Amino acid sequence: RVAGRIIPAMITTTAVVSALSAIELLKLAQHVELKFHHNSFVNLALPFFAFTAPLPAETVTGINGMTYNLWDKIIVSEGKRHAAKGGMSLKRFLKRVVKEANLDDSVVVSSVAYGPYLLYAGFLHECDEQLLTKPLWTILRESLSSEGETLGDVSQAEVDELDKKNYVDLDVVVEESATSNEFELPRVRFTRAN
């Protein structure tokens, strides 16, 4: 008896959700303004339909008054020339981040992190030429591998998965040299050369 009611309920709910999603997707494809989009709350058992206007993504004010939100990214592409040499070095990556973020020379990268892994910290690695000349993909691989040795929770499969990725998203913090104020940049996407 219960099973006879569940199947029609699943089908009608799926149909309603699919239709509402398709309508919003069409609006997105037509580049309709945010105010014409809707969040939908549906309960077919009551019946209850509620529509609300979505809010824009929260903006964060960063360095030099730059504003960004959760969806903004700074893209740093490796390039074929760097890939031919084994990959873009960390030193080159740090310079490219400052350039791509349109920052001046008084701003330096303070830290670079990949999830829980701190790849670069200015106070530790600023003069470490061995690390600065190493390709960023190698640093990522070594960070994952060394973490697995100490904690045992990173498998070789996860390290291999990194090699298959075309990009990684990194968290970068920059510092103004004059004031020593630190600011987080939007997520930095580092792309592998194709």
PDB file of N, CA, C and O in Angstrom, residues 63-120:
ATOM      1  N   ILE A  63      42.876  43.891  -1.053  1.00  0.00           N
ATOM      2  CA  ILE A  63      43.962  44.853  -1.157  1.00  0.00           C
ATOM      3  C   ILE A  63      43.634  45.945  -2.180  1.00  0.00           C
ATOM      4  O   ILE A  63      43.001  45.679  -3.200  1.00  0.00           O
ATOM      5  N   ASN A  64      44.039  47.163  -1.910  1.00  0.00           N
ATOM      6  CA  ASN A  64      43.822  48.325  -2.777  1.00  0.00           C
ATOM      7  C   ASN A  64      42.345  48.543  -3.101  1.00  0.00           C
ATOM      8  O   ASN A  64      42.004  49.008  -4.185  1.00  0.00           O
ATOM      9  N   GLY A  65      41.455  48.145  -2.203  1.00  0.00           N
ATOM     10  CA  GLY A  65      40.029  48.340  -2.422  1.00  0.00           C
ATOM     11  C   GLY A  65      39.408  47.376  -3.422  1.00  0.00           C
ATOM     12  O   GLY A  65      38.245  47.521  -3.784  1.00  0.00           O
ATOM     13  N   MET A  66      40.175  46.389  -3.875  1.00  0.00           N
ATOM     14  CA  MET A  66      39.673  45.409  -4.834  1.00  0.00           C
ATOM     15  C   MET A  66      38.559  44.594  -4.172  1.00  0.00           C
ATOM     16  O   MET A  66      38.698  44.146  -3.043  1.00  0.00           O
ATOM     17  N   THR A  67      37.425  44.448  -4.850  1.00  0.00           N
ATOM     18  CA  THR A  67      36.340  43.636  -4.313  1.00  0.00           C
ATOM     19  C   THR A  67      36.187  42.384  -5.160  1.00  0.00           C
ATOM     20  O   THR A  67      36.385  42.408  -6.375  1.00  0.00           O
ATOM     21  N   TYR A  68      35.837  41.305  -4.497  1.00  0.00           N
ATOM     22  CA  TYR A  68      35.600  40.036  -5.192  1.00  0.00           C
ATOM     23  C   TYR A  68      34.613  39.216  -4.389  1.00  0.00           C
ATOM     24  O   TYR A  68      34.300  39.534  -3.254  1.00  0.00           O
ATOM     25  N   ASN A  69      34.091  38.161  -5.024  1.00  0.00           N
ATOM     26  CA  ASN A  69      33.175  37.272  -4.317  1.00  0.00           C
ATOM     27  C   ASN A  69      33.661  35.829  -4.439  1.00  0.00           C
ATOM     28  O   ASN A  69      34.721  35.558  -5.011  1.00  0.00           O
ATOM     29  N   LEU A  70      32.880  34.923  -3.918  1.00  0.00           N
ATOM     30  CA  LEU A  70      33.227  33.512  -3.866  1.00  0.00           C
ATOM     31  C   LEU A  70      33.511  32.921  -5.249  1.00  0.00           C
ATOM     32  O   LEU A  70      34.297  32.000  -5.387  1.00  0.00           O
ATOM     33  N   TRP A  71      32.878  33.457  -6.275  1.00  0.00           N
ATOM     34  CA  TRP A  71      32.981  32.883  -7.615  1.00  0.00           C
ATOM     35  C   TRP A  71      34.136  33.453  -8.431  1.00  0.00           C
ATOM     36  O   TRP A  71      34.447  32.933  -9.505  1.00  0.00           O
ATOM     37  N   ASP A  72      34.770  34.521  -7.978  1.00  0.00           N
ATOM     38  CA  ASP A  72      35.880  35.125  -8.717  1.00  0.00           C
ATOM     39  C   ASP A  72      37.138  34.276  -8.578  1.00  0.00           C
ATOM     40  O   ASP A  72      37.376  33.649  -7.543  1.00  0.00           O
ATOM     41  N   LYS A  73      37.943  34.279  -9.640  1.00  0.00           N
ATOM     42  CA  LYS A  73      39.203  33.537  -9.637  1.00  0.00           C
ATOM     43  C   LYS A  73      40.272  34.338 -10.376  1.00  0.00           C
ATOM     44  O   LYS A  73      39.974  35.102 -11.276  1.00  0.00           O
ATOM     45  N   ILE A  74      41.497  34.124  -9.959  1.00  0.00           N
ATOM     46  CA  ILE A  74      42.650  34.630 -10.702  1.00  0.00           C
ATOM     47  C   ILE A  74      43.243  33.407 -11.376  1.00  0.00           C
ATOM     48  O   ILE A  74      43.523  32.404 -10.708  1.00  0.00           O
ATOM     49  N   ILE A  75      43.421  33.463 -12.677  1.00  0.00           N
ATOM     50  CA  ILE A  75      43.914  32.299 -13.409  1.00  0.00           C
ATOM     51  C   ILE A  75      45.366  32.514 -13.804  1.00  0.00           C
ATOM     52  O   ILE A  75      45.713  33.519 -14.436  1.00  0.00           O
ATOM     53  N   VAL A  76      46.207  31.558 -13.419  1.00  0.00           N
ATOM     54  CA  VAL A  76      47.618  31.566 -13.797  1.00  0.00           C
ATOM     55  C   VAL A  76      47.851  30.299 -14.611  1.00  0.00           C
ATOM     56  O   VAL A  76      47.717  29.193 -14.094  1.00  0.00           O
ATOM     57  N   SER A  77      48.165  30.480 -15.887  1.00  0.00           N
ATOM     58  CA  SER A  77      48.391  29.338 -16.778  1.00  0.00           C
ATOM     59  C   SER A  77      49.870  29.039 -16.880  1.00  0.00           C
ATOM     60  O   SER A  77      50.698  29.949 -16.982  1.00  0.00           O
ATOM     61  N   GLU A  78      50.181  27.753 -16.874  1.00  0.00           N
ATOM     62  CA  GLU A  78      51.578  27.331 -16.879  1.00  0.00           C
ATOM     63  C   GLU A  78      52.286  27.654 -18.198  1.00  0.00           C
ATOM     64  O   GLU A  78      53.388  28.151 -18.204  1.00  0.00           O
ATOM     65  N   GLY A  79      51.684  27.384 -19.305  1.00  0.00           N
ATOM     66  CA  GLY A  79      52.302  27.646 -20.601  1.00  0.00           C
ATOM     67  C   GLY A  79      53.200  26.513 -21.054  1.00  0.00           C
ATOM     68  O   GLY A  79      53.794  25.799 -20.249  1.00  0.00           O
ATOM     69  N   LYS A  80      53.296  26.345 -22.353  1.00  0.00           N
ATOM     70  CA  LYS A  80      54.064  25.232 -22.926  1.00  0.00           C
ATOM     71  C   LYS A  80      55.566  25.374 -22.697  1.00  0.00           C
ATOM     72  O   LYS A  80      56.278  24.400 -22.531  1.00  0.00           O
ATOM     73  N   ARG A  81      56.050  26.614 -22.671  1.00  0.00           N
ATOM     74  CA  ARG A  81      57.484  26.848 -22.456  1.00  0.00           C
ATOM     75  C   ARG A  81      57.901  26.350 -21.078  1.00  0.00           C
ATOM     76  O   ARG A  81      58.930  25.697 -20.916  1.00  0.00           O
ATOM     77  N   HIS A  82      57.089  26.656 -20.073  1.00  0.00           N
ATOM     78  CA  HIS A  82      57.388  26.193 -18.711  1.00  0.00           C
ATOM     79  C   HIS A  82      57.230  24.681 -18.600  1.00  0.00           C
ATOM     80  O   HIS A  82      58.010  24.017 -17.924  1.00  0.00           O
ATOM     81  N   ALA A  83      56.201  24.149 -19.260  1.00  0.00           N
ATOM     82  CA  ALA A  83      55.962  22.702 -19.207  1.00  0.00           C
ATOM     83  C   ALA A  83      57.133  21.934 -19.813  1.00  0.00           C
ATOM     84  O   ALA A  83      57.506  20.860 -19.325  1.00  0.00           O
ATOM     85  N   ALA A  84      57.735  22.493 -20.866  1.00  0.00           N
ATOM     86  CA  ALA A  84      58.880  21.841 -21.499  1.00  0.00           C
ATOM     87  C   ALA A  84      60.084  21.786 -20.563  1.00  0.00           C
ATOM     88  O   ALA A  84      60.928  20.892 -20.676  1.00  0.00           O
ATOM     89  N   LYS A  85      60.153  22.711 -19.620  1.00  0.00           N
ATOM     90  CA  LYS A  85      61.255  22.749 -18.650  1.00  0.00           C
ATOM     91  C   LYS A  85      60.918  21.986 -17.367  1.00  0.00           C
ATOM     92  O   LYS A  85      61.627  22.100 -16.386  1.00  0.00           O
ATOM     93  N   GLY A  86      59.804  21.258 -17.367  1.00  0.00           N
ATOM     94  CA  GLY A  86      59.425  20.492 -16.185  1.00  0.00           C
ATOM     95  C   GLY A  86      58.318  21.132 -15.371  1.00  0.00           C
ATOM     96  O   GLY A  86      57.853  20.567 -14.406  1.00  0.00           O
ATOM     97  N   GLY A  87      57.892  22.330 -15.743  1.00  0.00           N
ATOM     98  CA  GLY A  87      56.804  23.012 -15.049  1.00  0.00           C
ATOM     99  C   GLY A  87      57.221  24.381 -14.554  1.00  0.00           C
ATOM    100  O   GLY A  87      58.398  24.683 -14.408  1.00  0.00           O
ATOM    101  N   MET A  88      56.227  25.221 -14.300  1.00  0.00           N
ATOM    102  CA  MET A  88      56.489  26.575 -13.813  1.00  0.00           C
ATOM    103  C   MET A  88      57.052  26.513 -12.392  1.00  0.00           C
ATOM    104  O   MET A  88      56.512  25.832 -11.522  1.00  0.00           O
ATOM    105  N   SER A  89      58.134  27.246 -12.177  1.00  0.00           N
ATOM    106  CA  SER A  89      58.757  27.261 -10.848  1.00  0.00           C
ATOM    107  C   SER A  89      57.887  28.060  -9.875  1.00  0.00           C
ATOM    108  O   SER A  89      57.078  28.892 -10.284  1.00  0.00           O
ATOM    109  N   LEU A  90      58.077  27.794  -8.608  1.00  0.00           N
ATOM    110  CA  LEU A  90      57.336  28.514  -7.572  1.00  0.00           C
ATOM    111  C   LEU A  90      57.630  30.009  -7.646  1.00  0.00           C
ATOM    112  O   LEU A  90      56.730  30.838  -7.521  1.00  0.00           O
ATOM    113  N   LYS A  91      58.887  30.360  -7.888  1.00  0.00           N
ATOM    114  CA  LYS A  91      59.283  31.773  -7.965  1.00  0.00           C
ATOM    115  C   LYS A  91      58.523  32.476  -9.094  1.00  0.00           C
ATOM    116  O   LYS A  91      57.988  33.573  -8.915  1.00  0.00           O
ATOM    117  N   ARG A  92      58.436  31.836 -10.240  1.00  0.00           N
ATOM    118  CA  ARG A  92      57.718  32.406 -11.384  1.00  0.00           C
ATOM    119  C   ARG A  92      56.219  32.498 -11.084  1.00  0.00           C
ATOM    120  O   ARG A  92      55.561  33.474 -11.434  1.00  0.00           O
ATOM    121  N   PHE A  93      55.694  31.482 -10.428  1.00  0.00           N
ATOM    122  CA  PHE A  93      54.279  31.483 -10.050  1.00  0.00           C
ATOM    123  C   PHE A  93      53.966  32.675  -9.145  1.00  0.00           C
ATOM    124  O   PHE A  93      52.958  33.352  -9.337  1.00  0.00           O
ATOM    125  N   LEU A  94      54.818  32.931  -8.151  1.00  0.00           N
ATOM    126  CA  LEU A  94      54.599  34.046  -7.231  1.00  0.00           C
ATOM    127  C   LEU A  94      54.577  35.383  -7.978  1.00  0.00           C
ATOM    128  O   LEU A  94      53.741  36.246  -7.701  1.00  0.00           O
ATOM    129  N   LYS A  95      55.475  35.543  -8.946  1.00  0.00           N
ATOM    130  CA  LYS A  95      55.500  36.776  -9.741  1.00  0.00           C
ATOM    131  C   LYS A  95      54.245  36.903 -10.599  1.00  0.00           C
ATOM    132  O   LYS A  95      53.680  37.989 -10.738  1.00  0.00           O
ATOM    133  N   ARG A  96      53.816  35.781 -11.177  1.00  0.00           N
ATOM    134  CA  ARG A  96      52.630  35.802 -12.042  1.00  0.00           C
ATOM    135  C   ARG A  96      51.358  36.114 -11.251  1.00  0.00           C
ATOM    136  O   ARG A  96      50.461  36.783 -11.758  1.00  0.00           O
ATOM    137  N   VAL A  97      51.269  35.631 -10.024  1.00  0.00           N
ATOM    138  CA  VAL A  97      50.098  35.928  -9.197  1.00  0.00           C
ATOM    139  C   VAL A  97      49.996  37.429  -8.966  1.00  0.00           C
ATOM    140  O   VAL A  97      48.921  38.011  -9.121  1.00  0.00           O
ATOM    141  N   VAL A  98      51.092  38.063  -8.612  1.00  0.00           N
ATOM    142  CA  VAL A  98      51.095  39.514  -8.383  1.00  0.00           C
ATOM    143  C   VAL A  98      50.710  40.249  -9.660  1.00  0.00           C
ATOM    144  O   VAL A  98      49.913  41.187  -9.637  1.00  0.00           O
ATOM    145  N   LYS A  99      51.225  39.780 -10.800  1.00  0.00           N
ATOM    146  CA  LYS A  99      50.917  40.420 -12.085  1.00  0.00           C
ATOM    147  C   LYS A  99      49.445  40.228 -12.460  1.00  0.00           C
ATOM    148  O   LYS A  99      48.765  41.185 -12.838  1.00  0.00           O
ATOM    149  N   GLU A 100      48.947  39.003 -12.371  1.00  0.00           N
ATOM    150  CA  GLU A 100      47.563  38.706 -12.771  1.00  0.00           C
ATOM    151  C   GLU A 100      46.546  39.392 -11.857  1.00  0.00           C
ATOM    152  O   GLU A 100      45.431  39.679 -12.269  1.00  0.00           O
ATOM    153  N   ALA A 101      46.918  39.655 -10.599  1.00  0.00           N
ATOM    154  CA  ALA A 101      46.027  40.342  -9.658  1.00  0.00           C
ATOM    155  C   ALA A 101      46.126  41.859  -9.790  1.00  0.00           C
ATOM    156  O   ALA A 101      45.476  42.588  -9.048  1.00  0.00           O
ATOM    157  N   ASN A 102      46.946  42.336 -10.730  1.00  0.00           N
ATOM    158  CA  ASN A 102      47.146  43.770 -10.975  1.00  0.00           C
ATOM    159  C   ASN A 102      47.617  44.508  -9.723  1.00  0.00           C
ATOM    160  O   ASN A 102      47.113  45.563  -9.366  1.00  0.00           O
ATOM    161  N   LEU A 103      48.600  43.910  -9.047  1.00  0.00           N
ATOM    162  CA  LEU A 103      49.164  44.518  -7.849  1.00  0.00           C
ATOM    163  C   LEU A 103      50.508  45.149  -8.186  1.00  0.00           C
ATOM    164  O   LEU A 103      51.169  44.748  -9.139  1.00  0.00           O
ATOM    165  N   ASP A 104      50.920  46.136  -7.394  1.00  0.00           N
ATOM    166  CA  ASP A 104      52.198  46.793  -7.657  1.00  0.00           C
ATOM    167  C   ASP A 104      53.351  46.053  -6.962  1.00  0.00           C
ATOM    168  O   ASP A 104      53.139  45.075  -6.252  1.00  0.00           O
ATOM    169  N   ASP A 105      54.564  46.550  -7.163  1.00  0.00           N
ATOM    170  CA  ASP A 105      55.764  45.879  -6.648  1.00  0.00           C
ATOM    171  C   ASP A 105      55.895  45.928  -5.136  1.00  0.00           C
ATOM    172  O   ASP A 105      56.703  45.204  -4.557  1.00  0.00           O
ATOM    173  N   SER A 106      55.104  46.778  -4.467  1.00  0.00           N
ATOM    174  CA  SER A 106      55.185  46.853  -3.007  1.00  0.00           C
ATOM    175  C   SER A 106      54.421  45.713  -2.328  1.00  0.00           C
ATOM    176  O   SER A 106      54.434  45.593  -1.111  1.00  0.00           O
ATOM    177  N   VAL A 107      53.768  44.880  -3.111  1.00  0.00           N
ATOM    178  CA  VAL A 107      52.995  43.758  -2.585  1.00  0.00           C
ATOM    179  C   VAL A 107      53.753  42.462  -2.869  1.00  0.00           C
ATOM    180  O   VAL A 107      54.214  42.234  -3.978  1.00  0.00           O
ATOM    181  N   VAL A 108      53.881  41.636  -1.836  1.00  0.00           N
ATOM    182  CA  VAL A 108      54.549  40.335  -1.989  1.00  0.00           C
ATOM    183  C   VAL A 108      53.601  39.230  -1.539  1.00  0.00           C
ATOM    184  O   VAL A 108      52.717  39.441  -0.705  1.00  0.00           O
ATOM    185  N   VAL A 109      53.807  38.046  -2.096  1.00  0.00           N
ATOM    186  CA  VAL A 109      52.995  36.902  -1.690  1.00  0.00           C
ATOM    187  C   VAL A 109      53.501  36.418  -0.336  1.00  0.00           C
ATOM    188  O   VAL A 109      54.684  36.154  -0.161  1.00  0.00           O
ATOM    189  N   SER A 110      52.588  36.325   0.608  1.00  0.00           N
ATOM    190  CA  SER A 110      52.927  35.916   1.969  1.00  0.00           C
ATOM    191  C   SER A 110      52.830  34.405   2.141  1.00  0.00           C
ATOM    192  O   SER A 110      53.672  33.791   2.791  1.00  0.00           O
ATOM    193  N   SER A 111      51.787  33.794   1.550  1.00  0.00           N
ATOM    194  CA  SER A 111      51.645  32.341   1.658  1.00  0.00           C
ATOM    195  C   SER A 111      50.814  31.784   0.514  1.00  0.00           C
ATOM    196  O   SER A 111      49.981  32.488  -0.065  1.00  0.00           O
ATOM    197  N   VAL A 112      51.051  30.509   0.222  1.00  0.00           N
ATOM    198  CA  VAL A 112      50.300  29.761  -0.785  1.00  0.00           C
ATOM    199  C   VAL A 112      49.919  28.432  -0.154  1.00  0.00           C
ATOM    200  O   VAL A 112      50.778  27.731   0.377  1.00  0.00           O
ATOM    201  N   ALA A 113      48.620  28.107  -0.221  1.00  0.00           N
ATOM    202  CA  ALA A 113      48.149  26.854   0.373  1.00  0.00           C
ATOM    203  C   ALA A 113      47.283  26.101  -0.615  1.00  0.00           C
ATOM    204  O   ALA A 113      46.579  26.699  -1.443  1.00  0.00           O
ATOM    205  N   TYR A 114      47.335  24.773  -0.507  1.00  0.00           N
ATOM    206  CA  TYR A 114      46.470  23.887  -1.278  1.00  0.00           C
ATOM    207  C   TYR A 114      45.696  23.050  -0.266  1.00  0.00           C
ATOM    208  O   TYR A 114      46.221  22.095   0.297  1.00  0.00           O
ATOM    209  N   GLY A 115      44.466  23.481   0.013  1.00  0.00           N
ATOM    210  CA  GLY A 115      43.693  22.826   1.068  1.00  0.00           C
ATOM    211  C   GLY A 115      44.441  22.968   2.391  1.00  0.00           C
ATOM    212  O   GLY A 115      44.839  24.057   2.778  1.00  0.00           O
ATOM    213  N   PRO A 116      44.708  21.846   3.080  1.00  0.00           N
ATOM    214  CA  PRO A 116      45.412  21.927   4.356  1.00  0.00           C
ATOM    215  C   PRO A 116      46.935  22.007   4.224  1.00  0.00           C
ATOM    216  O   PRO A 116      47.636  22.097   5.216  1.00  0.00           O
ATOM    217  N   TYR A 117      47.450  21.991   3.009  1.00  0.00           N
ATOM    218  CA  TYR A 117      48.895  21.946   2.781  1.00  0.00           C
ATOM    219  C   TYR A 117      49.447  23.344   2.531  1.00  0.00           C
ATOM    220  O   TYR A 117      49.056  24.010   1.577  1.00  0.00           O
ATOM    221  N   LEU A 118      50.354  23.790   3.379  1.00  0.00           N
ATOM    222  CA  LEU A 118      51.020  25.076   3.199  1.00  0.00           C
ATOM    223  C   LEU A 118      52.217  24.851   2.280  1.00  0.00           C
ATOM    224  O   LEU A 118      53.200  24.231   2.672  1.00  0.00           O
ATOM    225  N   LEU A 119      52.112  25.335   1.043  1.00  0.00           N
ATOM    226  CA  LEU A 119      53.155  25.108   0.044  1.00  0.00           C
ATOM    227  C   LEU A 119      54.279  26.131   0.156  1.00  0.00           C
ATOM    228  O   LEU A 119      55.433  25.829  -0.132  1.00  0.00           O
ATOM    229  N   TYR A 120      53.921  27.354   0.540  1.00  0.00           N
ATOM    230  CA  TYR A 120      54.907  28.432   0.615  1.00  0.00           C
ATOM    231  C   TYR A 120      54.500  29.398   1.719  1.00  0.00           C
ATOM    232  O   TYR A 120      53.330  29.765   1.836  1.00  0.00           O
TER     233      TYR A 120
END
